């Protein structure tokens, strides 16, 4: 049996845990010509090629609402895994992390141990996550916060709802209540993040901000405030008022909804 026949008939595993991309033979990089390049590209099985074509057409025709989460995830995985059926991996990721947002927001250390996830898959998922966050952020930066409150809440949810540890952010506003800065102030554990009122107010002064909004997430999914949340918010509010700076609100982001300190009477 020739070596060529042996390698052409060797069965491929469902997932390659080390390499997601197709790697071309070394000679491919040393010779020019599109026909040579195409002839050395490993070919997709027809059933995979046809499935991908139909799925892309359905997405382009009907948009995201026309396809479920696992097919949306397949579309993302197509680029990272060009030759294999990605449906099993898409379903495994959803079973592990719950939904599409949970998958793309999952931390690297939890994604990489999953069979079928390598650097290429990781990169594609994180590109989508970064794109979603940038899009949401572009809708709130340099915009009037009060008139665009829903966009603010959407941005906070997109950025923080699926994090597995607590994060504390501050949205700084100018005198016209236009958002001038969005900064992460601290990160913590699954149920605690260290916040120092003096540092919050100091940063507001450095930015010449007239007001700010506090935002942090609860990885448990329940946005109900703890006593520590209530206490530190009151301390920050007292420090801000002493310097003529307004604390508009404190948002706690849960998995499916958010809690406003202002709306709930804590401020």
GROMACS .gro file of N, CA and C in nm, residues 106-201:
model
  288
  106UNK      N    1  -1.740   3.277   2.826
  106UNK     CA    2  -1.670   3.184   2.916
  106UNK      C    3  -1.521   3.215   2.921
  107UNK      N    4  -1.460   3.206   3.038
  107UNK     CA    5  -1.317   3.235   3.049
  107UNK      C    6  -1.233   3.128   2.980
  108UNK      N    7  -1.118   3.169   2.938
  108UNK     CA    8  -1.025   3.082   2.865
  108UNK      C    9  -0.995   2.952   2.941
  109UNK      N   10  -0.976   2.964   3.072
  109UNK     CA   11  -0.937   2.846   3.150
  109UNK      C   12  -1.047   2.742   3.158
  110UNK      N   13  -1.171   2.782   3.134
  110UNK     CA   14  -1.280   2.685   3.132
  110UNK      C   15  -1.310   2.634   2.990
  111UNK      N   16  -1.275   2.711   2.891
  111UNK     CA   17  -1.300   2.670   2.753
  111UNK      C   18  -1.197   2.568   2.703
  112UNK      N   19  -1.071   2.593   2.729
  112UNK     CA   20  -0.966   2.512   2.670
  112UNK      C   21  -0.968   2.364   2.709
  113UNK      N   22  -1.010   2.327   2.831
  113UNK     CA   23  -1.015   2.184   2.863
  113UNK      C   24  -1.122   2.105   2.786
  114UNK      N   25  -1.213   2.174   2.721
  114UNK     CA   26  -1.321   2.105   2.650
  114UNK      C   27  -1.267   2.045   2.521
  115UNK      N   28  -1.296   1.918   2.501
  115UNK     CA   29  -1.247   1.847   2.383
  115UNK      C   30  -1.302   1.913   2.256
  116UNK      N   31  -1.211   1.952   2.167
  116UNK     CA   32  -1.251   2.019   2.045
  116UNK      C   33  -1.221   2.167   2.045
  117UNK      N   34  -1.190   2.222   2.162
  117UNK     CA   35  -1.158   2.364   2.171
  117UNK      C   36  -1.007   2.383   2.174
  118UNK      N   37  -0.957   2.453   2.075
  118UNK     CA   38  -0.815   2.488   2.071
  118UNK      C   39  -0.801   2.638   2.056
  119UNK      N   40  -0.683   2.683   2.019
  119UNK     CA   41  -0.658   2.827   2.010
  119UNK      C   42  -0.745   2.893   1.903
  120UNK      N   43  -0.769   2.823   1.790
  120UNK     CA   44  -0.849   2.883   1.683
  120UNK      C   45  -0.993   2.903   1.727
  121UNK      N   46  -1.051   2.802   1.792
  121UNK     CA   47  -1.188   2.815   1.842
  121UNK      C   48  -1.194   2.925   1.948
  122UNK      N   49  -1.097   2.926   2.039
  122UNK     CA   50  -1.092   3.028   2.142
  122UNK      C   51  -1.090   3.168   2.080
  123UNK      N   52  -1.008   3.184   1.976
  123UNK     CA   53  -0.995   3.314   1.911
  123UNK      C   54  -1.127   3.359   1.851
  124UNK      N   55  -1.195   3.271   1.779
  124UNK     CA   56  -1.322   3.307   1.716
  124UNK      C   57  -1.427   3.347   1.820
  125UNK      N   58  -1.435   3.272   1.928
  125UNK     CA   59  -1.532   3.303   2.032
  125UNK      C   60  -1.504   3.439   2.095
  126UNK      N   61  -1.377   3.468   2.120
  126UNK     CA   62  -1.342   3.593   2.185
  126UNK      C   63  -1.354   3.712   2.090
  127UNK      N   64  -1.340   3.689   1.960
  127UNK     CA   65  -1.366   3.796   1.862
  127UNK      C   66  -1.512   3.836   1.867
  128UNK      N   67  -1.601   3.737   1.873
  128UNK     CA   68  -1.744   3.765   1.879
  128UNK      C   69  -1.777   3.839   2.009
  129UNK      N   70  -1.719   3.793   2.120
  129UNK     CA   71  -1.744   3.860   2.247
  129UNK      C   72  -1.699   4.005   2.243
  130UNK      N   73  -1.578   4.029   2.192
  130UNK     CA   74  -1.525   4.165   2.186
  130UNK      C   75  -1.610   4.252   2.093
  131UNK      N   76  -1.655   4.196   1.981
  131UNK     CA   77  -1.738   4.272   1.887
  131UNK      C   78  -1.870   4.312   1.952
  132UNK      N   79  -1.931   4.220   2.026
  132UNK     CA   80  -2.058   4.250   2.093
  132UNK      C   81  -2.040   4.361   2.196
  133UNK      N   82  -1.931   4.356   2.271
  133UNK     CA   83  -1.906   4.457   2.373
  133UNK      C   84  -1.876   4.593   2.311
  134UNK      N   85  -1.800   4.593   2.201
  134UNK     CA   86  -1.768   4.720   2.135
  134UNK      C   87  -1.892   4.783   2.075
  135UNK      N   88  -1.978   4.701   2.016
  135UNK     CA   89  -2.102   4.752   1.958
  135UNK      C   90  -2.190   4.814   2.066
  136UNK      N   91  -2.205   4.742   2.178
  136UNK     CA   92  -2.287   4.795   2.289
  136UNK      C   93  -2.225   4.922   2.346
  137UNK      N   94  -2.092   4.924   2.357
  137UNK     CA   95  -2.025   5.041   2.414
  137UNK      C   96  -2.039   5.163   2.323
  138UNK      N   97  -2.034   5.141   2.192
  138UNK     CA   98  -2.045   5.253   2.098
  138UNK      C   99  -2.181   5.322   2.106
  139UNK      N  100  -2.280   5.251   2.157
  139UNK     CA  101  -2.415   5.307   2.168
  139UNK      C  102  -2.434   5.392   2.293
  140UNK      N  103  -2.335   5.390   2.383
  140UNK     CA  104  -2.351   5.468   2.506
  140UNK      C  105  -2.243   5.574   2.526
  141UNK      N  106  -2.124   5.553   2.474
  141UNK     CA  107  -2.016   5.650   2.495
  141UNK      C  108  -2.048   5.781   2.426
  142UNK      N  109  -2.022   5.890   2.497
  142UNK     CA  110  -2.048   6.026   2.448
  142UNK      C  111  -2.196   6.049   2.419
  143UNK      N  112  -2.282   5.972   2.485
  143UNK     CA  113  -2.426   5.989   2.470
  143UNK      C  114  -2.487   6.034   2.603
  144UNK      N  115  -2.602   6.099   2.593
  144UNK     CA  116  -2.672   6.143   2.713
  144UNK      C  117  -2.730   6.021   2.784
  145UNK      N  118  -2.690   6.003   2.909
  145UNK     CA  119  -2.723   5.879   2.980
  145UNK      C  120  -2.872   5.867   3.011
  146UNK      N  121  -2.932   5.976   3.055
  146UNK     CA  122  -3.072   5.968   3.098
  146UNK      C  123  -3.163   5.931   2.981
  147UNK      N  124  -3.141   5.990   2.865
  147UNK     CA  125  -3.225   5.960   2.748
  147UNK      C  126  -3.190   5.825   2.687
  148UNK      N  127  -3.073   5.774   2.719
  148UNK     CA  128  -3.031   5.645   2.663
  148UNK      C  129  -3.013   5.539   2.770
  149UNK      N  130  -3.099   5.542   2.872
  149UNK     CA  131  -3.083   5.452   2.986
  149UNK      C  132  -3.091   5.305   2.946
  150UNK      N  133  -3.182   5.272   2.855
  150UNK     CA  134  -3.195   5.132   2.811
  150UNK      C  135  -3.067   5.083   2.747
  151UNK      N  136  -3.000   5.170   2.670
  151UNK     CA  137  -2.874   5.132   2.606
  151UNK      C  138  -2.766   5.109   2.711
  152UNK      N  139  -2.767   5.190   2.818
  152UNK     CA  140  -2.672   5.172   2.928
  152UNK      C  141  -2.692   5.036   2.993
  153UNK      N  142  -2.816   5.003   3.022
  153UNK     CA  143  -2.846   4.875   3.085
  153UNK      C  144  -2.806   4.759   2.994
  154UNK      N  145  -2.835   4.771   2.865
  154UNK     CA  146  -2.797   4.666   2.769
  154UNK      C  147  -2.646   4.649   2.764
  155UNK      N  148  -2.574   4.760   2.766
  155UNK     CA  149  -2.428   4.754   2.763
  155UNK      C  150  -2.374   4.684   2.888
  156UNK      N  151  -2.426   4.720   3.004
  156UNK     CA  152  -2.380   4.657   3.128
  156UNK      C  153  -2.410   4.508   3.127
  157UNK      N  154  -2.528   4.472   3.078
  157UNK     CA  155  -2.563   4.330   3.072
  157UNK      C  156  -2.472   4.254   2.977
  158UNK      N  157  -2.448   4.310   2.858
  158UNK     CA  158  -2.361   4.246   2.759
  158UNK      C  159  -2.220   4.224   2.813
  159UNK      N  160  -2.172   4.323   2.886
  159UNK     CA  161  -2.033   4.321   2.933
  159UNK      C  162  -2.013   4.235   3.058
  160UNK      N  163  -2.116   4.225   3.143
  160UNK     CA  164  -2.092   4.170   3.276
  160UNK      C  165  -2.180   4.053   3.317
  161UNK      N  166  -2.292   4.031   3.252
  161UNK     CA  167  -2.390   3.935   3.302
  161UNK      C  168  -2.337   3.793   3.312
  162UNK      N  169  -2.246   3.754   3.223
  162UNK     CA  170  -2.202   3.615   3.220
  162UNK      C  171  -2.062   3.594   3.278
  163UNK      N  172  -2.011   3.694   3.346
  163UNK     CA  173  -1.882   3.678   3.411
  163UNK      C  174  -1.896   3.584   3.531
  164UNK      N  175  -1.791   3.507   3.558
  164UNK     CA  176  -1.796   3.410   3.667
  164UNK      C  177  -1.735   3.463   3.795
  165UNK      N  178  -1.680   3.583   3.791
  165UNK     CA  179  -1.632   3.651   3.911
  165UNK      C  180  -1.688   3.793   3.911
  166UNK      N  181  -1.690   3.856   4.028
  166UNK     CA  182  -1.746   3.990   4.036
  166UNK      C  183  -1.651   4.093   3.975
  167UNK      N  184  -1.713   4.189   3.910
  167UNK     CA  185  -1.640   4.302   3.851
  167UNK      C  186  -1.711   4.430   3.891
  168UNK      N  187  -1.634   4.533   3.923
  168UNK     CA  188  -1.691   4.661   3.963
  168UNK      C  189  -1.649   4.766   3.861
  169UNK      N  190  -1.748   4.830   3.796
  169UNK     CA  191  -1.721   4.931   3.695
  169UNK      C  192  -1.782   5.063   3.738
  170UNK      N  193  -1.727   5.170   3.683
  170UNK     CA  194  -1.781   5.304   3.708
  170UNK      C  195  -1.801   5.374   3.575
  171UNK      N  196  -1.921   5.430   3.556
  171UNK     CA  197  -1.952   5.510   3.438
  171UNK      C  198  -1.949   5.657   3.481
  172UNK      N  199  -1.856   5.734   3.427
  172UNK     CA  200  -1.838   5.873   3.467
  172UNK      C  201  -1.910   5.966   3.369
  173UNK      N  202  -1.977   6.067   3.424
  173UNK     CA  203  -2.059   6.159   3.344
  173UNK      C  204  -2.012   6.303   3.362
  174UNK      N  205  -2.034   6.384   3.257
  174UNK     CA  206  -2.002   6.526   3.269
  174UNK      C  207  -2.125   6.602   3.321
  175UNK      N  208  -2.120   6.734   3.317
  175UNK     CA  209  -2.228   6.815   3.372
  175UNK      C  210  -2.358   6.802   3.294
  176UNK      N  211  -2.349   6.757   3.169
  176UNK     CA  212  -2.469   6.738   3.087
  176UNK      C  213  -2.518   6.593   3.090
  177UNK      N  214  -2.461   6.516   3.183
  177UNK     CA  215  -2.494   6.373   3.196
  177UNK      C  216  -2.460   6.293   3.071
  178UNK      N  217  -2.353   6.335   3.006
  178UNK     CA  218  -2.299   6.260   2.893
  178UNK      C  219  -2.190   6.167   2.944
  179UNK      N  220  -2.191   6.041   2.900
  179UNK     CA  221  -2.093   5.943   2.947
  179UNK      C  222  -1.957   5.974   2.886
  180UNK      N  223  -1.860   6.004   2.971
  180UNK     CA  224  -1.727   6.042   2.923
  180UNK      C  225  -1.623   5.935   2.947
  181UNK      N  226  -1.651   5.840   3.036
  181UNK     CA  227  -1.554   5.732   3.063
  181UNK      C  228  -1.624   5.613   3.125
  182UNK      N  229  -1.575   5.497   3.090
  182UNK     CA  230  -1.625   5.370   3.145
  182UNK      C  231  -1.503   5.291   3.188
  183UNK      N  232  -1.488   5.270   3.317
  183UNK     CA  233  -1.366   5.208   3.366
  183UNK      C  234  -1.394   5.095   3.464
  184UNK      N  235  -1.314   4.992   3.454
  184UNK     CA  236  -1.317   4.884   3.553
  184UNK      C  237  -1.236   4.929   3.673
  185UNK      N  238  -1.299   4.927   3.789
  185UNK     CA  239  -1.230   4.973   3.910
  185UNK      C  240  -1.169   4.860   3.989
  186UNK      N  241  -1.233   4.741   3.983
  186UNK     CA  242  -1.180   4.629   4.060
  186UNK      C  243  -1.242   4.498   4.011
  187UNK      N  244  -1.170   4.389   4.037
  187UNK     CA  245  -1.221   4.254   4.015
  187UNK      C  246  -1.208   4.177   4.145
  188UNK      N  247  -1.297   4.078   4.160
  188UNK     CA  248  -1.293   4.002   4.284
  188UNK      C  249  -1.316   3.855   4.264
  189UNK      N  250  -1.383   3.794   4.359
  189UNK     CA  251  -1.410   3.650   4.356
  189UNK      C  252  -1.554   3.629   4.311
  190UNK      N  253  -1.605   3.508   4.332
  190UNK     CA  254  -1.741   3.478   4.289
  190UNK      C  255  -1.846   3.553   4.370
  191UNK      N  256  -1.811   3.603   4.489
  191UNK     CA  257  -1.911   3.670   4.570
  191UNK      C  258  -1.861   3.796   4.641
  192UNK      N  259  -1.747   3.850   4.597
  192UNK     CA  260  -1.694   3.969   4.663
  192UNK      C  261  -1.598   4.041   4.569
  193UNK      N  262  -1.608   4.174   4.570
  193UNK     CA  263  -1.512   4.256   4.498
  193UNK      C  264  -1.474   4.373   4.589
  194UNK      N  265  -1.346   4.400   4.608
  194UNK     CA  266  -1.305   4.508   4.698
  194UNK      C  267  -1.327   4.645   4.634
  195UNK      N  268  -1.397   4.734   4.705
  195UNK     CA  269  -1.426   4.868   4.656
  195UNK      C  270  -1.388   4.968   4.764
  196UNK      N  271  -1.318   5.074   4.723
  196UNK     CA  272  -1.272   5.175   4.819
  196UNK      C  273  -1.331   5.310   4.781
  197UNK      N  274  -1.423   5.362   4.862
  197UNK     CA  275  -1.490   5.489   4.830
  197UNK      C  276  -1.394   5.601   4.795
  198UNK      N  277  -1.283   5.610   4.866
  198UNK     CA  278  -1.187   5.717   4.839
  198UNK      C  279  -1.132   5.710   4.697
  199UNK      N  280  -1.105   5.587   4.648
  199UNK     CA  281  -1.051   5.571   4.514
  199UNK      C  282  -1.155   5.606   4.407
  200UNK      N  283  -1.281   5.574   4.435
  200UNK     CA  284  -1.387   5.605   4.340
  200UNK      C  285  -1.399   5.756   4.321
  201UNK      N  286  -1.406   5.828   4.433
  201UNK     CA  287  -1.421   5.973   4.426
  201UNK      C  288  -1.295   6.039   4.369
   0.00000   0.00000   0.00000
